[in-house]
Tab-separated table of C-alpha atoms and ligand atoms in Angstrom:
chain	number	residue	atom	x	y	z
Z	22	UNK	CA	-26.655	-53.520	80.264
Z	23	UNK	CA	-29.855	-55.490	80.165
Z	24	UNK	CA	-31.798	-54.225	77.174
Z	25	UNK	CA	-34.364	-56.935	77.033
Z	26	UNK	CA	-38.092	-56.711	77.641
Z	27	UNK	CA	-39.625	-55.214	79.740
Z	28	UNK	CA	-36.859	-52.639	80.363
Z	29	UNK	CA	-36.705	-52.066	76.646
Z	30	UNK	CA	-40.045	-51.325	75.049
Z	31	UNK	CA	-39.447	-50.071	71.526
Z	32	UNK	CA	-42.996	-48.818	71.322
Z	33	UNK	CA	-42.438	-46.092	73.961
Z	34	UNK	CA	-40.958	-43.619	71.522
Z	35	UNK	CA	-43.595	-44.405	68.925
Z	36	UNK	CA	-46.440	-43.437	71.260
Z	37	UNK	CA	-46.529	-39.706	70.595
Z	38	UNK	CA	-46.044	-37.587	67.540
Z	39	UNK	CA	-43.303	-35.435	69.063
Z	40	UNK	CA	-41.138	-38.409	69.980
Z	41	UNK	CA	-41.706	-39.986	66.598
Z	42	UNK	CA	-40.599	-36.711	65.022
Z	43	UNK	CA	-37.572	-36.334	67.295
Z	44	UNK	CA	-36.361	-39.823	66.516
Z	45	UNK	CA	-37.028	-39.791	62.791
Z	46	UNK	CA	-33.894	-40.905	60.939
Z	47	UNK	CA	-34.909	-39.536	57.546
Z	48	UNK	CA	-36.823	-36.586	56.175
Z	49	UNK	CA	-38.167	-35.537	52.857
Z	50	UNK	CA	-38.646	-31.911	51.937
Z	51	UNK	CA	-38.810	-29.655	48.902
Z	52	UNK	CA	-35.002	-29.544	48.664
Z	53	UNK	CA	-34.990	-33.247	47.817
Z	54	UNK	CA	-37.282	-33.116	44.809
Z	55	UNK	CA	-36.773	-32.724	41.082
Z	56	UNK	CA	-39.821	-32.238	38.885
Z	57	UNK	CA	-39.793	-34.163	35.567
Z	58	UNK	CA	-41.917	-32.021	33.239
Z	59	UNK	CA	-43.237	-32.753	29.759
Z	60	UNK	CA	-43.175	-30.007	27.160
Z	61	UNK	CA	-44.788	-29.557	23.737
Z	62	UNK	CA	-44.713	-27.037	20.953
Z	63	UNK	CA	-47.414	-24.450	20.567
Z	64	UNK	CA	-49.145	-21.867	22.707
Z	65	UNK	CA	-51.572	-22.119	25.553
Z	66	UNK	CA	-51.376	-25.916	25.674
Z	67	UNK	CA	-51.806	-27.965	28.815
Z	68	UNK	CA	-52.690	-31.541	27.879
Z	69	UNK	CA	-53.188	-34.207	30.479
Z	70	UNK	CA	-51.157	-37.360	29.837
Z	71	UNK	CA	-53.755	-40.098	29.513
Z	72	UNK	CA	-52.011	-42.731	31.602
Z	73	UNK	CA	-50.704	-40.236	34.174
Z	74	UNK	CA	-53.587	-38.361	35.819
Z	75	UNK	CA	-52.686	-34.771	36.825
Z	76	UNK	CA	-49.478	-34.872	34.769
Z	77	UNK	CA	-49.530	-32.502	31.812
Z	78	UNK	CA	-47.631	-31.628	28.686
Z	79	UNK	CA	-47.082	-27.881	28.737
Z	80	UNK	CA	-46.355	-25.452	25.946
Z	81	UNK	CA	-43.563	-23.122	27.059
Z	82	UNK	CA	-45.892	-20.233	27.987
Z	83	UNK	CA	-47.937	-22.544	30.229
Z	84	UNK	CA	-44.810	-24.135	31.661
Z	85	UNK	CA	-43.564	-20.723	32.773
Z	86	UNK	CA	-46.853	-20.090	34.609
Z	87	UNK	CA	-46.704	-23.471	36.359
Z	88	UNK	CA	-43.023	-23.083	37.237
Z	89	UNK	CA	-43.611	-19.659	38.747
Z	90	UNK	CA	-46.271	-21.177	40.985
Z	91	UNK	CA	-43.998	-24.063	41.995
Z	92	UNK	CA	-40.892	-21.922	42.493
Z	93	UNK	CA	-42.932	-19.871	44.960
Z	94	UNK	CA	-43.645	-23.132	46.787
Z	95	UNK	CA	-39.949	-24.053	46.869
Z	96	UNK	CA	-39.228	-25.931	43.640
Z	97	UNK	CA	-35.452	-26.362	43.281
Z	98	UNK	CA	-34.974	-28.104	39.970
Z	99	UNK	CA	-36.792	-29.261	36.860
Z	100	UNK	CA	-35.975	-32.009	34.330
Z	101	UNK	CA	-37.358	-31.395	30.849
Z	102	UNK	CA	-38.792	-34.075	28.546
Z	103	UNK	CA	-40.028	-32.974	25.115
Z	104	UNK	CA	-42.760	-34.447	22.976
Z	105	UNK	CA	-41.544	-33.872	19.451
Z	106	UNK	CA	-43.914	-33.794	16.488
Z	107	UNK	CA	-43.617	-36.868	14.255
Z	108	UNK	CA	-42.557	-34.851	11.202
Z	109	UNK	CA	-39.437	-33.661	13.063
Z	110	UNK	CA	-38.300	-37.197	13.873
Z	111	UNK	CA	-35.865	-39.115	11.704
Z	112	UNK	CA	-33.508	-42.101	11.757
Z	113	UNK	CA	-30.704	-40.248	13.534
Z	114	UNK	CA	-32.630	-37.847	15.743
Z	115	UNK	CA	-31.353	-34.729	13.939
Z	116	UNK	CA	-33.716	-32.407	15.780
Z	117	UNK	CA	-31.760	-33.109	18.985
Z	118	UNK	CA	-28.955	-30.935	17.584
Z	119	UNK	CA	-31.138	-28.004	16.568
Z	120	UNK	CA	-30.174	-25.122	18.898
Z	121	UNK	CA	-33.714	-23.796	18.525
Z	122	UNK	CA	-35.461	-27.043	19.348
Z	123	UNK	CA	-38.199	-27.249	21.949
Z	124	UNK	CA	-35.919	-28.170	24.843
Z	125	UNK	CA	-33.391	-25.414	24.110
Z	126	UNK	CA	-36.117	-22.792	23.773
Z	127	UNK	CA	-37.662	-23.918	27.050
Z	128	UNK	CA	-34.278	-23.813	28.809
Z	129	UNK	CA	-33.588	-20.267	27.601
Z	130	UNK	CA	-37.001	-19.006	28.676
Z	131	UNK	CA	-36.799	-20.719	32.073
Z	132	UNK	CA	-33.282	-19.391	32.745
Z	133	UNK	CA	-34.331	-15.835	31.902
Z	134	UNK	CA	-37.357	-15.934	34.188
Z	135	UNK	CA	-35.983	-18.153	36.979
Z	136	UNK	CA	-32.195	-17.832	37.069
Z	137	UNK	CA	-31.939	-19.776	40.337
Z	138	UNK	CA	-33.935	-22.793	39.213
Z	139	UNK	CA	-31.786	-25.840	38.417
Z	140	UNK	CA	-32.397	-27.136	34.903
Z	141	UNK	CA	-31.665	-30.734	33.947
Z	142	UNK	CA	-31.781	-32.036	30.376
Z	143	UNK	CA	-31.770	-35.658	29.271
Z	144	UNK	CA	-29.162	-36.624	26.732
Z	145	UNK	CA	-30.603	-39.420	24.565
Z	146	UNK	CA	-32.168	-39.551	21.146
Z	147	UNK	CA	-35.442	-41.352	21.820
Z	148	UNK	CA	-37.697	-38.268	21.728
Z	149	UNK	CA	-36.198	-37.456	18.312
Z	150	UNK	CA	-35.884	-40.793	16.482
Z	151	UNK	CA	-38.675	-42.243	14.354
Z	152	UNK	CA	-37.853	-45.756	15.610
Z	153	UNK	CA	-37.954	-44.788	19.303
Z	154	UNK	CA	-34.468	-45.983	20.223
Z	155	UNK	CA	-32.067	-43.881	22.284
Z	156	UNK	CA	-29.418	-44.057	19.578
Z	157	UNK	CA	-28.616	-44.581	15.918
Z	158	UNK	CA	-29.303	-47.947	14.339
Z	159	UNK	CA	-26.685	-49.633	12.216
Z	160	UNK	CA	-26.919	-53.241	11.041
Z	161	UNK	CA	-29.975	-53.792	13.198
Z	162	UNK	CA	-28.215	-52.672	16.390
Z	163	UNK	CA	-28.073	-49.390	18.278
Z	164	UNK	CA	-24.517	-48.369	17.390
Z	165	UNK	CA	-22.626	-47.289	20.495
Z	166	UNK	CA	-19.920	-45.044	19.050
Z	167	UNK	CA	-21.978	-43.416	16.310
Z	168	UNK	CA	-24.615	-42.604	18.909
Z	169	UNK	CA	-22.064	-40.998	21.215
Z	170	UNK	CA	-20.782	-38.776	18.412
Z	171	UNK	CA	-24.298	-37.253	18.288
Z	172	UNK	CA	-24.980	-37.283	22.021
Z	173	UNK	CA	-21.914	-35.212	22.824
Z	174	UNK	CA	-23.130	-32.531	20.434
Z	175	UNK	CA	-26.604	-32.705	21.951
Z	176	UNK	CA	-25.027	-32.073	25.359
Z	177	UNK	CA	-23.205	-28.963	24.106
Z	178	UNK	CA	-26.318	-27.593	22.374
Z	179	UNK	CA	-28.205	-27.939	25.668
Z	180	UNK	CA	-25.385	-26.398	27.690
Z	181	UNK	CA	-25.298	-23.463	25.260
Z	182	UNK	CA	-29.008	-22.912	25.886
Z	183	UNK	CA	-28.249	-22.636	29.620
Z	184	UNK	CA	-28.861	-26.126	30.983
Z	185	UNK	CA	-27.143	-26.593	34.377
Z	186	UNK	CA	-27.049	-30.365	34.480
Z	187	UNK	CA	-26.617	-32.758	31.574
Z	188	UNK	CA	-28.234	-36.118	32.291
Z	189	UNK	CA	-27.227	-38.838	29.812
Z	190	UNK	CA	-29.961	-41.479	29.850
Z	191	UNK	CA	-28.908	-43.442	26.773
Z	192	UNK	CA	-26.771	-46.165	28.407
Z	193	UNK	CA	-24.079	-46.163	25.702
Z	194	UNK	CA	-20.644	-47.250	26.957
Z	195	UNK	CA	-18.137	-44.433	27.302
Z	196	UNK	CA	-20.548	-41.565	26.760
Z	197	UNK	CA	-19.657	-39.758	29.969
Z	198	UNK	CA	-16.000	-39.175	29.094
Z	199	UNK	CA	-16.891	-38.146	25.541
Z	200	UNK	CA	-19.547	-35.720	26.769
Z	201	UNK	CA	-17.239	-34.370	29.496
Z	202	UNK	CA	-14.471	-33.744	26.960
Z	203	UNK	CA	-16.825	-32.060	24.521
Z	204	UNK	CA	-18.165	-29.805	27.283
Z	205	UNK	CA	-14.603	-28.889	28.330
Z	206	UNK	CA	-13.551	-28.117	24.745
Z	207	UNK	CA	-16.546	-25.818	24.432
Z	208	UNK	CA	-15.722	-24.141	27.740
Z	209	UNK	CA	-18.637	-25.547	29.706
Z	210	UNK	CA	-16.318	-26.724	32.425
Z	211	UNK	CA	-18.836	-26.070	35.203
Z	212	UNK	CA	-21.783	-27.754	33.534
Z	213	UNK	CA	-22.570	-30.742	35.715
Z	214	UNK	CA	-23.142	-34.291	34.559
Z	215	UNK	CA	-25.728	-36.361	36.379
Z	216	UNK	CA	-25.477	-39.745	34.769
Z	217	UNK	CA	-28.281	-42.238	34.585
Z	218	UNK	CA	-25.609	-44.783	35.441
Z	219	UNK	CA	-27.866	-47.643	36.341
Z	220	UNK	CA	-30.837	-47.514	34.045
Z	221	UNK	CA	-32.711	-50.772	33.777
Z	222	UNK	CA	-34.688	-52.104	30.812
Z	223	UNK	CA	-37.969	-51.646	32.608
Z	224	UNK	CA	-41.671	-52.060	31.905
Z	225	UNK	CA	-42.274	-49.220	34.346
Z	226	UNK	CA	-41.381	-46.698	31.589
Z	227	UNK	CA	-44.572	-47.506	29.653
Z	228	UNK	CA	-46.587	-44.360	30.462
Z	229	UNK	CA	-43.540	-42.128	29.776
Z	230	UNK	CA	-43.182	-43.409	26.240
Z	231	UNK	CA	-46.820	-42.560	25.786
Z	232	UNK	CA	-46.301	-39.095	27.241
Z	233	UNK	CA	-43.526	-38.216	24.798
Z	234	UNK	CA	-45.214	-40.205	22.041
Z	235	UNK	CA	-42.189	-42.431	21.590
Z	236	UNK	CA	-42.760	-45.958	20.374
Z	237	UNK	CA	-43.378	-48.513	23.090
Z	238	UNK	CA	-40.753	-50.915	21.871
Z	239	UNK	CA	-41.342	-54.608	22.253
Z	240	UNK	CA	-39.227	-57.625	21.411
Z	241	UNK	CA	-37.147	-58.066	19.366
Z	242	UNK	CA	-36.457	-54.344	19.133
Z	243	UNK	CA	-36.730	-53.406	22.823
Z	244	UNK	CA	-33.985	-51.588	24.742
Z	245	UNK	CA	-32.493	-54.690	26.385
Z	246	UNK	CA	-29.268	-54.506	24.371
Z	247	UNK	CA	-28.300	-51.268	26.142
Z	248	UNK	CA	-30.409	-50.802	29.265
Z	249	UNK	CA	-29.583	-53.048	32.215
Z	250	UNK	CA	-30.929	-56.464	33.085
Z	251	UNK	CA	-33.316	-56.154	36.065
Z	252	UNK	CA	-31.788	-59.339	37.503
Z	253	UNK	CA	-28.415	-57.682	38.108
Z	254	UNK	CA	-26.938	-55.511	40.822
Z	255	UNK	CA	-23.173	-56.027	40.494
Z	256	UNK	CA	-23.459	-54.614	36.996
Z	257	UNK	CA	-24.893	-51.419	38.492
Z	258	UNK	CA	-21.798	-50.988	40.656
Z	259	UNK	CA	-19.640	-51.503	37.599
Z	260	UNK	CA	-21.619	-48.903	35.620
Z	261	UNK	CA	-21.382	-46.360	38.427
Z	262	UNK	CA	-17.640	-46.938	38.832
Z	263	UNK	CA	-17.099	-46.374	35.115
Z	264	UNK	CA	-19.210	-43.223	35.026
Z	265	UNK	CA	-17.433	-41.738	38.025
Z	266	UNK	CA	-14.031	-42.456	36.517
Z	267	UNK	CA	-15.206	-40.760	33.307
Z	268	UNK	CA	-16.247	-37.596	35.158
Z	269	UNK	CA	-19.858	-37.940	36.287
Z	270	UNK	CA	-20.627	-35.598	39.202
Z	271	UNK	CA	-23.776	-37.373	40.356
Z	272	UNK	CA	-25.640	-40.506	39.435
Z	273	UNK	CA	-29.226	-41.625	38.941
Z	274	UNK	CA	-30.735	-45.042	39.572
Z	275	UNK	CA	-33.824	-45.789	37.544
Z	276	UNK	CA	-36.574	-46.970	38.070
Z	277	UNK	CA	-36.924	-46.076	41.733
Z	278	UNK	CA	-38.971	-48.081	44.178
Z	279	UNK	CA	-38.308	-51.547	42.731
Z	280	UNK	CA	-34.565	-50.729	42.726
Z	281	UNK	CA	-33.983	-49.218	46.177
Z	282	UNK	CA	-31.438	-51.949	46.880
Z	283	UNK	CA	-29.339	-50.543	44.038
Z	284	UNK	CA	-29.511	-47.022	45.475
Z	285	UNK	CA	-28.432	-48.378	48.830
Z	286	UNK	CA	-25.495	-50.330	47.422
Z	287	UNK	CA	-24.253	-47.494	45.236
Z	288	UNK	CA	-24.471	-44.973	48.056
Z	289	UNK	CA	-22.655	-47.118	50.560
Z	290	UNK	CA	-19.933	-48.107	48.132
Z	291	UNK	CA	-19.190	-44.788	46.423
Z	292	UNK	CA	-20.420	-42.083	48.850
Z	293	UNK	CA	-21.340	-39.758	46.025
Z	294	UNK	CA	-24.589	-37.889	45.318
Z	295	UNK	CA	-27.183	-40.461	44.273
Z	296	UNK	CA	-30.645	-39.734	42.916
Z	297	UNK	CA	-33.574	-42.082	42.476
Z	298	UNK	CA	-36.082	-41.711	39.654
Z	299	UNK	CA	-39.631	-42.594	40.618
Z	300	UNK	CA	-40.668	-43.304	37.046
Z	301	UNK	CA	-43.908	-42.921	35.147
Z	302	UNK	CA	-45.152	-46.455	35.827
Z	303	UNK	CA	-44.636	-46.045	39.556
Z	304	UNK	CA	-46.615	-42.804	39.471
Z	305	UNK	CA	-49.388	-44.355	37.406
Z	306	UNK	CA	-49.670	-47.394	39.673
Z	307	UNK	CA	-50.145	-45.274	42.763
Z	308	UNK	CA	-52.575	-42.920	41.042
Z	309	UNK	CA	-54.619	-45.838	39.696
Z	310	UNK	CA	-54.750	-47.537	43.082
Z	311	UNK	CA	-55.764	-44.280	44.753
Z	312	UNK	CA	-58.490	-43.733	42.181
Z	313	UNK	CA	-59.882	-47.167	42.993
Z	314	UNK	CA	-59.626	-46.177	46.678
Z	315	UNK	CA	-57.274	-49.105	47.261
Z	316	UNK	CA	-54.703	-46.715	48.736
Z	317	UNK	CA	-54.718	-43.360	50.472
Z	318	UNK	CA	-52.864	-41.165	47.994
Z	319	UNK	CA	-51.355	-38.547	50.290
Z	320	UNK	CA	-50.008	-41.026	52.809
Z	321	UNK	CA	-48.615	-43.215	50.060
Z	322	UNK	CA	-46.888	-40.312	48.307
Z	323	UNK	CA	-44.956	-39.408	51.445
Z	324	UNK	CA	-44.045	-43.014	52.197
Z	325	UNK	CA	-43.013	-43.650	48.597
Z	326	UNK	CA	-40.663	-40.637	48.708
Z	327	UNK	CA	-39.154	-41.160	52.152
Z	328	UNK	CA	-38.180	-44.710	51.130
Z	329	UNK	CA	-35.699	-43.213	48.677
Z	330	UNK	CA	-34.092	-41.166	51.435
Z	331	UNK	CA	-33.910	-44.191	53.729
Z	332	UNK	CA	-32.225	-46.173	50.970
Z	333	UNK	CA	-29.570	-43.469	50.736
Z	334	UNK	CA	-30.729	-41.203	47.920
Z	335	UNK	CA	-29.918	-37.510	48.175
Z	336	UNK	CA	-32.950	-36.635	46.115
Z	337	UNK	CA	-35.746	-37.980	43.971
Z	338	UNK	CA	-37.106	-37.265	40.518
Z	339	UNK	CA	-40.848	-37.482	41.052
Z	340	UNK	CA	-43.975	-36.647	39.088
Z	341	UNK	CA	-45.555	-36.077	42.509
Z	342	UNK	CA	-43.390	-32.966	43.011
Z	343	UNK	CA	-46.164	-30.439	42.203
Z	344	UNK	CA	-48.670	-32.292	44.403
Z	345	UNK	CA	-46.104	-32.564	47.159
Z	346	UNK	CA	-45.272	-28.858	47.070
Z	347	UNK	CA	-48.940	-27.927	47.114
Z	348	UNK	CA	-50.107	-30.382	49.741
Z	349	UNK	CA	-47.315	-31.118	52.126
Z	350	UNK	CA	-44.657	-28.474	52.166
Z	351	UNK	CA	-46.403	-26.606	54.935
Z	352	UNK	CA	-46.592	-29.732	57.123
Z	353	UNK	CA	-43.057	-31.012	56.870
V	420	LIG	C1	-35.315	-41.898	27.606
V	420	LIG	C2	-35.925	-41.880	28.941
V	420	LIG	C3	-36.918	-42.741	29.421
V	420	LIG	C4	-37.259	-42.269	30.672
V	420	LIG	C5	-36.482	-41.152	30.934
V	420	LIG	N1	-35.642	-40.935	29.863
V	420	LIG	C6	-37.622	-43.871	28.784
V	420	LIG	C7	-36.898	-44.970	28.192
V	420	LIG	O1	-35.720	-45.212	28.417
V	420	LIG	O2	-37.547	-45.652	27.399
V	420	LIG	C8	-38.326	-42.866	31.544
V	420	LIG	C9	-38.958	-41.962	32.519
V	420	LIG	C10	-40.191	-42.458	33.119
V	420	LIG	O3	-40.699	-43.552	32.846
V	420	LIG	O4	-40.738	-41.694	33.947
V	420	LIG	N2	-34.005	-42.161	27.464
């Protein structure tokens, strides 16, 4: 069959909206989005994060009000990130194991009010350590095995509070199997693990560390000895393979947009649920550009999210989730 010009004109189906819609290969809707939300202690608090316009830290009472609004617009799942007061931080992140800590209290209150909402909790110590690392420091290094012995308890404490999905974001080797075993022993056999399998040592996390008031670590004490080297992609496949063999149910690639190639490779190789995390720095870049009127915000939000789907992600963690639900749900 002769498919060359002029019999084939690829522009024909792009001419009208209906044919563009009919031939669209990918879609984004509210079922694809996870809202990363910042929480703080106290009452009646809603503080804007300085480097992330329209992103707030909520006290639990305010969070419940916001979540009710978003659940009515179709919110499926929330990922909680606490800002812990400095006086509760220590060398080993002890507050992470307090069953009445901020995250656990928030989980319990959310589960009571919104039993169908999926709740995801990070497993890592950085919100709780006074040095800002994701684990325990021994001899100047983040100690892998000592850190895991705490992380697996953190996972159980969060599962006890009612968390549906445990999301280890610490990048220690072997943490998935240890966490899985600890969950099984404690009879949380249906608690899911969504592993941040491929988490890169990225500058795009800058605004997040500000949001949770965790130290913005610079050389020589940055996170490069445990988070991945941005130059590598084979290592991501290796990480994912390990995590799956240790019992991860789903995986996360992080950051998002600069690492869509990793999402694509992991999806095509392993055919498992893959999530992208559009991180704080990606959000801040787009918001800053929109503020300068360098970009049209609404159009860019949709394009930035659909890219994840095209790359093969099943869903996306995005700080744009509330804006998306408010602005676009009706149109998509
Ligand atoms: C902590 C954690 C980080 C993010 C999620 N969990 C920061 C880090 O590793 O320093 C980043 C999220 C974002 O930038 O939006 N383990």
